[in-house]
Amino acid sequence: MDNREDSRSAEDVAITDDRDRDVVARETETELDEDDRLRPEFVRDVIELAEAGEGEAARERIGRLHPADIADLFELARSDERPMLAAVLGNMLSADVLAEMNDYVREELIDLLAPEQVAELASELDTDDAVAIIEDMEADEQQAVLDAMEPEDRAAIEAAPSFPEESAGRLMQRDLVAVPEHVTVGDVIDRLREDTALTSDFWEIFVVDPMHRPVGSCQLSWILRTPRDIAISDVMKREQTLIPVDMDQEEVALRFQKYALISAAVIDRGGRLVGMITVDDIVHIIQEEAGEDILRLSGAGDGDINEPIRETYSARVRWLVANLGTALLASSIVGFFGGAIEQMVALAALMPIVAGVGGNAGTQTLAVTVRALAMNQLTDSNSWRAIWREMKIALLNGATIALLAGTATAIWFANPQLGAVIAAAMVVNIFVAGVAGVAIPLLLDRLDQDPAVASSIFVTMTTDSMGFLAFLGLAVASGLTTMG
């Protein structure tokens, strides 16, 4: 009888808990739209409550949000409203919220906190997240925060700058679980239960030799399903994907993607285990690298709407100056054929079409090539095959566009010869665009330059110049016009 009552009581508690979770979930859903973004009216209401001094009501509404959504709230607020929101939140402005926050917004808020507060928040984070917060601070502020931290946490963060930027050493976290290979599964389980200093978030345990070099890894699920008296060396997986501490983060992301990793051990030059990288960090890296390449192709700098205006201006204006230089080169070609254009005004109307279509064709090839390089799909072993492939595609595209443009021009201007000239120019320029779109980023990559940074400038210069030269040159060569 007692057992039945206990069972019924447990069921009642479970049902109540489920109902409570459903209520919270429904309340949270009202703050988010169908795309899981904060509703504008919710953001406005919270800010109005904060401005009216109703901090308790604002905290109650914000408290139902996930840390990532609280970070979004700060990013959606105006710069002058963020200090007020931070004051209202108090301890709700947690380490998890800061870790999810945009870099520029986080820098603003960090400036508002005392070094002791920053040190406390950083101590609660994984090493990589703590380093990301502290390294953006001024040198004197960094030192004040480090002085306020526990020696162990401080040592881990101070070691990070010794690694190259955007490397595995900067990305890794030092909190991991490593055990010697001679212990049993039962020993490991007991340690996990008894050692309160161990990290709380991990998916696998690393097995090391006496020199602290990783010799294998063991997933938690294997440990839980294995008898206690079995040696950990009999359960572990010996094949590992080890990450050198100085490996570029983009290459790390490619390894995670290629081998479907959840976590991986990071080793120093002596092969010793110094940290681990987890897939949640890799998701951020993939997003950052993809966005970075797209923005670099356009010369838009960081492309962050929270970036200071001066920094955005500095990043963009130099590429506009470079574009101005390439435009002057193309215009000089047009000027060389000035006499021919005066004799046939139709040339002036048609030549931007040749250059524009060629530019679009080059951009298509360039985007595919830069992505292939970033994904390690394009290497020394297949680069010539890729160039030949793009040449064939360019010829097919050129023939198709030439047929359409040539026919339309011949009919519109009642001049078949002019139609043939623009058709030939289209074939030439689209072919050149295809070759340039793959050859230029490949060349920059061989010269150890980022192909996403300068490729678009050179490809645009090539297609514009060749488009004008091919069209106007063919017009003169065919006898449509003369140079005089």
Short mmCIF file of C-alpha atoms in Angstrom, two decimals:
data_model
loop_
_atom_site.label_atom_id
_atom_site.label_comp_id
_atom_site.label_asym_id
_atom_site.label_seq_id
_atom_site.Cartn_x
_atom_site.Cartn_y
_atom_site.Cartn_z
CA MET A 1 0.00 0.00 0.00
CA ASP A 2 2.77 2.38 0.96
CA ASN A 3 4.62 1.58 -2.22
CA ARG A 4 1.56 2.41 -4.33
CA GLU A 5 1.15 5.74 -2.48
CA ASP A 6 4.82 6.57 -2.96
CA SER A 7 4.53 5.71 -6.64
CA ARG A 8 1.39 7.86 -7.01
CA SER A 9 3.09 10.72 -5.18
CA ALA A 10 6.12 10.52 -7.46
CA GLU A 11 3.84 10.53 -10.51
CA ASP A 12 2.01 13.60 -9.17
CA VAL A 13 5.30 15.44 -8.67
CA ALA A 14 6.44 14.50 -12.17
CA ILE A 15 3.16 15.70 -13.69
CA THR A 16 3.39 18.97 -11.73
CA ASP A 17 6.97 19.51 -12.89
CA ASP A 18 5.95 18.85 -16.49
CA ARG A 19 3.10 21.37 -16.18
CA ASP A 20 5.45 23.96 -14.72
CA ARG A 21 7.89 23.44 -17.57
CA ASP A 22 5.06 23.73 -20.10
CA VAL A 23 3.95 27.03 -18.54
CA VAL A 24 7.49 28.42 -18.66
CA ALA A 25 7.89 27.20 -22.24
CA ARG A 26 4.62 28.88 -23.29
CA GLU A 27 5.62 32.12 -21.56
CA THR A 28 9.02 32.09 -23.26
CA GLU A 29 7.41 31.43 -26.64
CA THR A 30 5.46 34.67 -26.30
CA GLU A 31 8.76 36.59 -26.12
CA LEU A 32 10.07 34.97 -29.33
CA ASP A 33 8.72 35.00 -32.86
CA GLU A 34 8.47 31.99 -35.17
CA ASP A 35 12.18 32.33 -36.02
CA ASP A 36 13.22 32.25 -32.33
CA ARG A 37 14.10 35.94 -32.34
CA LEU A 38 13.04 38.38 -29.65
CA ARG A 39 9.85 40.18 -30.59
CA PRO A 40 10.28 43.97 -31.07
CA GLU A 41 7.43 44.68 -28.66
CA PHE A 42 9.10 42.57 -25.96
CA VAL A 43 12.40 44.45 -26.34
CA ARG A 44 10.54 47.76 -26.19
CA ASP A 45 8.54 46.73 -23.10
CA VAL A 46 11.63 45.63 -21.17
CA ILE A 47 13.46 48.87 -21.95
CA GLU A 48 10.43 50.95 -20.98
CA LEU A 49 10.15 49.06 -17.67
CA ALA A 50 13.84 49.70 -16.98
CA GLU A 51 13.51 53.38 -17.83
CA ALA A 52 10.48 53.69 -15.57
CA GLY A 53 12.46 52.29 -12.63
CA GLU A 54 10.42 49.07 -12.50
CA GLY A 55 13.50 46.87 -12.24
CA GLU A 56 11.72 43.95 -10.57
CA ALA A 57 9.17 43.70 -13.38
CA ALA A 58 11.93 43.95 -16.01
CA ARG A 59 13.96 41.23 -14.29
CA GLU A 60 10.92 38.98 -14.08
CA ARG A 61 10.37 39.23 -17.83
CA ILE A 62 14.05 38.82 -18.69
CA GLY A 63 14.52 35.95 -16.23
CA ARG A 64 12.47 33.60 -18.42
CA LEU A 65 14.94 33.93 -21.29
CA HIS A 66 17.86 31.72 -22.26
CA PRO A 67 21.31 33.36 -21.80
CA ALA A 68 21.67 33.59 -25.60
CA ASP A 69 18.38 35.49 -25.79
CA ILE A 70 19.46 37.85 -23.00
CA ALA A 71 22.62 38.52 -25.02
CA ASP A 72 20.40 39.27 -28.04
CA LEU A 73 18.41 41.71 -25.92
CA PHE A 74 21.55 43.74 -25.23
CA GLU A 75 22.52 43.69 -28.89
CA LEU A 76 19.06 44.90 -29.95
CA ALA A 77 19.10 47.75 -27.46
CA ARG A 78 20.72 51.07 -28.32
CA SER A 79 24.23 51.72 -27.07
CA ASP A 80 23.00 54.33 -24.55
CA GLU A 81 20.38 51.90 -23.18
CA ARG A 82 22.78 49.04 -22.44
CA PRO A 83 24.28 50.44 -19.20
CA MET A 84 20.77 50.83 -17.81
CA LEU A 85 19.86 47.25 -18.75
CA ALA A 86 23.07 45.98 -17.13
CA ALA A 87 22.24 47.85 -13.91
CA VAL A 88 18.71 46.41 -13.87
CA LEU A 89 19.89 42.83 -14.44
CA GLY A 90 22.53 42.79 -11.70
CA ASN A 91 23.66 39.18 -11.06
CA MET A 92 21.47 38.00 -14.00
CA LEU A 93 24.21 39.37 -16.22
CA SER A 94 25.98 36.03 -15.90
CA ALA A 95 29.08 34.54 -17.47
CA ASP A 96 26.92 32.53 -19.87
CA VAL A 97 25.28 35.73 -21.12
CA LEU A 98 28.64 37.40 -21.73
CA ALA A 99 29.94 34.33 -23.58
CA GLU A 100 27.00 34.53 -26.03
CA MET A 101 27.30 38.27 -26.58
CA ASN A 102 28.59 40.12 -29.62
CA ASP A 103 32.25 41.15 -29.15
CA TYR A 104 31.65 44.89 -29.49
CA VAL A 105 28.63 44.89 -27.17
CA ARG A 106 30.51 42.78 -24.63
CA GLU A 107 33.42 45.24 -24.65
CA GLU A 108 30.99 48.04 -23.79
CA LEU A 109 29.57 46.14 -20.82
CA ILE A 110 32.94 44.93 -19.53
CA ASP A 111 34.00 48.58 -19.26
CA LEU A 112 31.11 49.10 -16.82
CA LEU A 113 32.15 46.28 -14.46
CA ALA A 114 34.73 46.33 -11.70
CA PRO A 115 37.80 44.06 -12.19
CA GLU A 116 36.58 41.83 -9.34
CA GLN A 117 33.26 41.29 -11.14
CA VAL A 118 34.97 40.48 -14.44
CA ALA A 119 37.33 38.07 -12.63
CA GLU A 120 34.40 36.29 -11.00
CA LEU A 121 32.54 35.96 -14.31
CA ALA A 122 35.65 34.77 -16.16
CA SER A 123 36.31 32.12 -13.51
CA GLU A 124 32.91 30.58 -14.24
CA LEU A 125 33.62 30.22 -17.95
CA ASP A 126 35.57 27.68 -19.98
CA THR A 127 39.13 28.83 -20.57
CA ASP A 128 38.53 29.74 -24.23
CA ASP A 129 35.53 31.93 -23.39
CA ALA A 130 37.36 33.61 -20.50
CA VAL A 131 40.32 34.39 -22.75
CA ALA A 132 37.98 35.86 -25.40
CA ILE A 133 36.57 38.26 -22.80
CA ILE A 134 39.83 39.31 -21.15
CA GLU A 135 42.02 39.67 -24.24
CA ASP A 136 39.74 42.44 -25.58
CA MET A 137 40.41 44.62 -22.53
CA GLU A 138 43.09 47.30 -22.13
CA ALA A 139 46.42 46.11 -20.71
CA ASP A 140 45.95 47.76 -17.30
CA GLU A 141 42.40 46.44 -17.02
CA GLN A 142 43.57 42.94 -17.97
CA GLN A 143 46.16 43.01 -15.22
CA ALA A 144 43.60 44.17 -12.65
CA VAL A 145 41.26 41.31 -13.60
CA LEU A 146 44.07 38.72 -13.54
CA ASP A 147 45.19 39.95 -10.11
CA ALA A 148 41.67 39.31 -8.80
CA MET A 149 41.53 35.72 -10.12
CA GLU A 150 42.50 32.46 -8.46
CA PRO A 151 46.10 31.40 -9.30
CA GLU A 152 45.02 28.34 -11.31
CA ASP A 153 42.53 30.26 -13.44
CA ARG A 154 45.01 33.08 -13.89
CA ALA A 155 47.76 30.73 -15.09
CA ALA A 156 45.50 29.18 -17.72
CA ILE A 157 44.48 32.57 -19.12
CA GLU A 158 47.98 34.03 -19.05
CA ALA A 159 49.25 31.08 -21.10
CA ALA A 160 46.82 31.77 -23.98
CA PRO A 161 48.66 34.77 -25.55
CA SER A 162 51.70 32.55 -26.10
CA PHE A 163 49.73 30.80 -28.87
CA PRO A 164 49.08 32.37 -32.30
CA GLU A 165 45.80 34.20 -32.76
CA GLU A 166 42.98 32.05 -34.17
CA SER A 167 44.90 28.89 -33.29
CA ALA A 168 43.85 25.76 -31.40
CA GLY A 169 45.75 27.04 -28.34
CA ARG A 170 43.49 30.08 -28.16
CA LEU A 171 40.39 27.99 -28.85
CA MET A 172 40.99 25.11 -26.45
CA GLN A 173 39.78 24.75 -22.89
CA ARG A 174 42.09 23.36 -20.27
CA ASP A 175 39.38 21.84 -18.09
CA LEU A 176 39.21 18.17 -19.08
CA VAL A 177 39.31 14.68 -17.58
CA ALA A 178 42.47 12.63 -18.14
CA VAL A 179 43.27 9.29 -16.48
CA PRO A 180 46.26 6.89 -16.64
CA GLU A 181 45.85 3.76 -18.74
CA HIS A 182 46.42 1.32 -15.86
CA VAL A 183 43.23 2.22 -13.91
CA THR A 184 39.92 0.35 -14.09
CA VAL A 185 36.52 1.57 -15.15
CA GLY A 186 35.46 1.50 -11.50
CA ASP A 187 38.38 3.75 -10.54
CA VAL A 188 37.34 6.25 -13.19
CA ILE A 189 33.70 6.27 -12.07
CA ASP A 190 34.73 6.79 -8.44
CA ARG A 191 36.95 9.70 -9.39
CA LEU A 192 34.21 11.32 -11.44
CA ARG A 193 31.86 11.10 -8.47
CA GLU A 194 34.28 12.20 -5.75
CA ASP A 195 36.44 14.89 -7.37
CA THR A 196 34.37 18.07 -7.20
CA ALA A 197 37.10 20.08 -8.96
CA LEU A 198 36.55 18.27 -12.27
CA THR A 199 34.90 20.09 -15.12
CA SER A 200 31.16 19.44 -15.38
CA ASP A 201 30.84 19.48 -19.18
CA PHE A 202 32.63 16.75 -21.12
CA TRP A 203 31.76 13.90 -23.49
CA GLU A 204 34.82 11.74 -23.35
CA ILE A 205 37.72 10.91 -21.08
CA PHE A 206 41.29 11.05 -22.33
CA VAL A 207 43.69 8.25 -21.41
CA VAL A 208 47.33 9.31 -21.03
CA ASP A 209 50.69 7.62 -20.56
CA PRO A 210 53.18 8.52 -17.76
CA MET A 211 54.48 11.41 -19.94
CA HIS A 212 50.90 12.78 -20.14
CA ARG A 213 50.67 12.00 -23.84
CA PRO A 214 47.22 10.87 -25.03
CA VAL A 215 47.11 7.19 -25.96
CA GLY A 216 43.36 6.85 -26.34
CA SER A 217 39.94 8.18 -25.43
CA CYS A 218 36.79 6.71 -23.95
CA GLN A 219 33.24 7.94 -24.31
CA LEU A 220 31.16 8.26 -21.16
CA SER A 221 28.56 5.88 -22.56
CA TRP A 222 31.18 3.12 -22.83
CA ILE A 223 32.25 3.65 -19.22
CA LEU A 224 28.69 3.51 -17.91
CA ARG A 225 28.00 0.23 -19.74
CA THR A 226 31.25 -1.55 -18.81
CA PRO A 227 31.82 -3.65 -15.62
CA ARG A 228 33.87 -1.90 -12.96
CA ASP A 229 36.76 -4.36 -12.96
CA ILE A 230 37.62 -3.93 -16.65
CA ALA A 231 40.80 -1.94 -17.36
CA ILE A 232 40.21 1.40 -19.05
CA SER A 233 42.87 0.46 -21.63
CA ASP A 234 40.62 -2.40 -22.78
CA VAL A 235 37.67 -0.09 -23.35
CA MET A 236 39.32 2.99 -24.85
CA LYS A 237 39.57 3.82 -28.53
CA ARG A 238 43.21 4.10 -29.54
CA GLU A 239 42.66 5.85 -32.88
CA GLN A 240 42.46 9.58 -32.18
CA THR A 241 42.37 12.83 -34.08
CA LEU A 242 44.92 14.93 -32.21
CA ILE A 243 45.00 18.70 -32.70
CA PRO A 244 48.41 20.46 -32.58
CA VAL A 245 48.27 23.50 -30.33
CA ASP A 246 49.39 25.86 -33.11
CA MET A 247 46.95 24.59 -35.78
CA ASP A 248 44.80 27.31 -37.36
CA GLN A 249 41.21 27.27 -36.11
CA GLU A 250 39.86 26.94 -39.65
CA GLU A 251 41.85 23.73 -40.12
CA VAL A 252 40.58 22.52 -36.74
CA ALA A 253 37.00 23.08 -37.89
CA LEU A 254 37.67 21.12 -41.08
CA ARG A 255 38.97 18.15 -39.05
CA PHE A 256 35.88 18.19 -36.84
CA GLN A 257 33.68 18.23 -39.92
CA LYS A 258 35.64 15.56 -41.79
CA TYR A 259 35.84 13.07 -38.91
CA ALA A 260 32.50 13.93 -37.23
CA LEU A 261 34.14 14.77 -33.90
CA ILE A 262 32.40 15.79 -30.69
CA SER A 263 35.62 16.71 -28.90
CA ALA A 264 39.33 16.32 -29.57
CA ALA A 265 42.54 16.42 -27.59
CA VAL A 266 44.98 19.31 -28.10
CA ILE A 267 48.68 18.47 -27.81
CA ASP A 268 51.81 20.61 -27.53
CA ARG A 269 54.95 20.16 -29.62
CA GLY A 270 56.11 17.39 -27.30
CA GLY A 271 52.87 15.46 -27.84
CA ARG A 272 51.60 16.12 -24.30
CA LEU A 273 47.91 16.70 -23.61
CA VAL A 274 47.32 20.40 -22.86
CA GLY A 275 43.60 20.89 -23.52
CA MET A 276 40.56 19.90 -25.53
CA ILE A 277 38.28 21.47 -28.11
CA THR A 278 34.56 20.72 -28.21
CA VAL A 279 32.09 20.90 -31.05
CA ASP A 280 30.16 23.86 -29.59
CA ASP A 281 33.26 26.00 -30.09
CA ILE A 282 33.65 24.67 -33.63
CA VAL A 283 30.10 25.73 -34.56
CA HIS A 284 31.05 29.32 -33.72
CA ILE A 285 34.29 29.03 -35.71
CA ILE A 286 32.52 27.70 -38.81
CA GLN A 287 30.03 30.56 -38.63
CA GLU A 288 32.76 33.15 -38.12
CA GLU A 289 35.01 31.86 -40.89
CA ALA A 290 32.17 31.60 -43.41
CA GLY A 291 30.96 35.12 -42.64
CA GLU A 292 34.53 36.43 -42.67
CA ASP A 293 35.20 35.08 -46.17
CA ILE A 294 31.99 36.56 -47.55
CA LEU A 295 32.75 39.97 -46.05
CA ARG A 296 36.34 39.92 -47.25
CA LEU A 297 35.19 39.23 -50.79
CA SER A 298 33.25 42.51 -50.66
CA GLY A 299 35.86 44.44 -48.67
CA ALA A 300 33.29 45.22 -45.95
CA GLY A 301 35.62 44.67 -42.95
CA ASP A 302 34.10 42.83 -39.99
CA GLY A 303 30.61 43.63 -41.25
CA ASP A 304 29.30 43.90 -37.70
CA ILE A 305 26.45 46.37 -37.19
CA ASN A 306 27.77 46.99 -33.67
CA GLU A 307 31.28 47.87 -34.91
CA PRO A 308 32.31 51.52 -34.26
CA ILE A 309 31.80 53.77 -37.28
CA ARG A 310 35.48 54.79 -37.43
CA GLU A 311 36.62 51.15 -37.70
CA THR A 312 34.00 50.35 -40.35
CA TYR A 313 35.01 53.42 -42.35
CA SER A 314 38.70 52.49 -42.19
CA ALA A 315 38.03 48.91 -43.32
CA ARG A 316 35.82 49.86 -46.25
CA VAL A 317 37.42 53.01 -47.65
CA ARG A 318 40.74 51.39 -48.57
CA TRP A 319 38.97 48.87 -50.77
CA LEU A 320 36.93 51.63 -52.40
CA VAL A 321 40.20 53.44 -53.15
CA ALA A 322 41.55 50.23 -54.71
CA ASN A 323 38.35 49.91 -56.75
CA LEU A 324 38.79 53.48 -57.91
CA GLY A 325 42.24 52.59 -59.22
CA THR A 326 40.99 49.59 -61.18
CA ALA A 327 38.07 51.65 -62.55
CA LEU A 328 40.54 54.26 -63.82
CA LEU A 329 42.44 51.51 -65.63
CA ALA A 330 39.24 50.31 -67.32
CA SER A 331 38.23 53.86 -68.22
CA SER A 332 41.62 54.46 -69.83
CA ILE A 333 40.86 51.58 -72.21
CA VAL A 334 37.53 53.19 -73.08
CA GLY A 335 39.30 56.51 -73.66
CA PHE A 336 41.71 54.83 -76.07
CA PHE A 337 38.73 53.91 -78.26
CA GLY A 338 37.06 57.33 -77.91
CA GLY A 339 37.07 57.97 -81.64
CA ALA A 340 35.34 54.68 -82.39
CA ILE A 341 32.64 55.37 -79.79
CA GLU A 342 31.97 58.80 -81.34
CA GLN A 343 31.32 57.16 -84.70
CA MET A 344 28.85 54.62 -83.27
CA VAL A 345 26.97 55.64 -80.12
CA ALA A 346 25.56 52.11 -79.82
CA LEU A 347 28.99 50.98 -78.61
CA ALA A 348 28.67 53.19 -75.53
CA ALA A 349 25.29 51.66 -74.74
CA LEU A 350 26.44 48.05 -75.19
CA MET A 351 29.94 47.94 -73.68
CA PRO A 352 28.74 48.08 -69.99
CA ILE A 353 26.67 44.96 -70.74
CA VAL A 354 29.74 43.03 -71.84
CA ALA A 355 31.73 44.10 -68.76
CA GLY A 356 28.82 43.58 -66.36
CA VAL A 357 27.97 40.05 -67.51
CA GLY A 358 31.66 39.14 -67.44
CA GLY A 359 31.92 40.50 -63.89
CA ASN A 360 29.00 38.38 -62.74
CA ALA A 361 30.50 35.28 -64.36
CA GLY A 362 33.81 35.95 -62.62
CA THR A 363 32.09 36.44 -59.27
CA GLN A 364 30.31 33.10 -59.62
CA THR A 365 33.56 31.24 -60.27
CA LEU A 366 35.39 33.21 -57.58
CA ALA A 367 32.81 32.35 -54.91
CA VAL A 368 32.99 28.63 -55.74
CA THR A 369 36.80 28.66 -55.77
CA VAL A 370 37.20 30.51 -52.46
CA ARG A 371 34.75 28.12 -50.81
CA ALA A 372 36.57 25.10 -52.24
CA LEU A 373 39.89 26.42 -50.93
CA ALA A 374 38.39 27.09 -47.50
CA MET A 375 36.94 23.56 -47.38
CA ASN A 376 40.20 21.96 -48.56
CA GLN A 377 38.41 20.62 -51.64
CA LEU A 378 40.85 22.38 -53.96
CA THR A 379 44.49 21.29 -53.57
CA ASP A 380 47.65 20.89 -55.64
CA SER A 381 46.46 17.49 -56.84
CA ASN A 382 43.27 18.76 -58.51
CA SER A 383 43.87 22.48 -59.21
CA TRP A 384 44.55 22.04 -62.93
CA ARG A 385 41.47 19.86 -63.25
CA ALA A 386 39.44 22.62 -61.57
CA ILE A 387 40.82 25.25 -63.97
CA TRP A 388 40.00 23.07 -66.99
CA ARG A 389 36.50 22.46 -65.60
CA GLU A 390 35.85 26.20 -65.21
CA MET A 391 37.15 26.85 -68.73
CA LYS A 392 34.61 24.41 -70.17
CA ILE A 393 31.80 25.91 -68.09
CA ALA A 394 32.85 29.41 -69.16
CA LEU A 395 32.77 28.41 -72.85
CA LEU A 396 29.28 26.93 -72.48
CA ASN A 397 28.03 30.00 -70.59
CA GLY A 398 29.74 32.32 -73.06
CA ALA A 399 28.18 30.59 -76.07
CA THR A 400 24.70 30.75 -74.53
CA ILE A 401 24.90 34.43 -73.53
CA ALA A 402 26.59 35.30 -76.85
CA LEU A 403 23.71 33.78 -78.82
CA LEU A 404 21.11 35.70 -76.81
CA ALA A 405 22.97 39.02 -76.72
CA GLY A 406 24.09 38.83 -80.36
CA THR A 407 20.59 38.04 -81.65
CA ALA A 408 18.96 40.77 -79.55
CA THR A 409 21.55 43.36 -80.60
CA ALA A 410 21.28 42.49 -84.31
CA ILE A 411 17.50 42.82 -84.20
CA TRP A 412 17.35 45.95 -82.00
CA PHE A 413 19.97 47.94 -83.91
CA ALA A 414 19.21 46.30 -87.28
CA ASN A 415 22.92 45.56 -87.58
CA PRO A 416 23.95 41.85 -87.78
CA GLN A 417 27.63 42.79 -87.77
CA LEU A 418 27.25 44.61 -84.45
CA GLY A 419 25.41 41.55 -83.11
CA ALA A 420 28.32 39.32 -84.14
CA VAL A 421 30.81 41.66 -82.47
CA ILE A 422 29.04 41.69 -79.13
CA ALA A 423 28.55 37.91 -79.31
CA ALA A 424 32.26 37.36 -79.85
CA ALA A 425 33.12 39.81 -77.06
CA MET A 426 30.78 37.97 -74.68
CA VAL A 427 32.48 34.65 -75.38
CA VAL A 428 35.92 36.15 -74.85
CA ASN A 429 35.07 38.03 -71.64
CA ILE A 430 33.10 35.23 -69.99
CA PHE A 431 35.92 32.80 -70.80
CA VAL A 432 38.48 35.18 -69.30
CA ALA A 433 36.21 35.69 -66.28
CA GLY A 434 35.99 31.95 -65.68
CA VAL A 435 39.75 31.50 -65.86
CA ALA A 436 40.44 34.57 -63.69
CA GLY A 437 37.84 33.52 -61.12
CA VAL A 438 39.68 30.28 -60.41
CA ALA A 439 43.29 31.20 -61.26
CA ILE A 440 43.58 34.40 -59.21
CA PRO A 441 42.49 32.92 -55.83
CA LEU A 442 44.64 29.84 -56.52
CA LEU A 443 47.66 32.05 -57.18
CA LEU A 444 47.05 34.10 -54.01
CA ASP A 445 46.69 30.89 -52.02
CA ARG A 446 50.03 29.61 -53.38
CA LEU A 447 51.61 32.91 -52.29
CA ASP A 448 50.24 32.34 -48.75
CA GLN A 449 47.80 35.23 -49.12
CA ASP A 450 44.14 34.98 -48.13
CA PRO A 451 42.29 34.52 -51.46
CA ALA A 452 39.12 36.01 -49.98
CA VAL A 453 40.75 39.38 -49.31
CA ALA A 454 41.99 40.66 -52.67
CA SER A 455 40.61 38.25 -55.28
CA SER A 456 37.48 40.25 -56.05
CA ILE A 457 39.50 43.40 -56.84
CA PHE A 458 41.69 41.61 -59.39
CA VAL A 459 38.83 39.62 -60.93
CA THR A 460 36.72 42.77 -61.36
CA MET A 461 39.66 44.63 -62.90
CA THR A 462 40.25 41.75 -65.32
CA THR A 463 36.64 41.38 -66.45
CA ASP A 464 36.03 45.13 -66.83
CA SER A 465 39.25 45.78 -68.73
CA MET A 466 38.93 42.71 -70.93
CA GLY A 467 35.25 43.36 -71.56
CA PHE A 468 35.88 46.88 -72.87
CA LEU A 469 39.02 45.84 -74.77
CA ALA A 470 37.39 42.83 -76.43
CA PHE A 471 34.19 44.62 -77.46
CA LEU A 472 35.72 47.89 -78.68
CA GLY A 473 38.75 46.17 -80.20
CA LEU A 474 36.56 43.74 -82.16
CA ALA A 475 34.36 46.63 -83.29
CA VAL A 476 37.39 48.37 -84.78
CA ALA A 477 38.94 45.17 -86.16
CA SER A 478 35.70 44.20 -87.91
CA GLY A 479 35.48 47.53 -89.69
CA LEU A 480 32.38 48.75 -87.85
CA THR A 481 34.30 51.87 -86.83
CA THR A 482 37.81 53.29 -87.02
CA MET A 483 40.13 54.66 -84.35
CA GLY A 484 40.21 58.15 -85.91
#
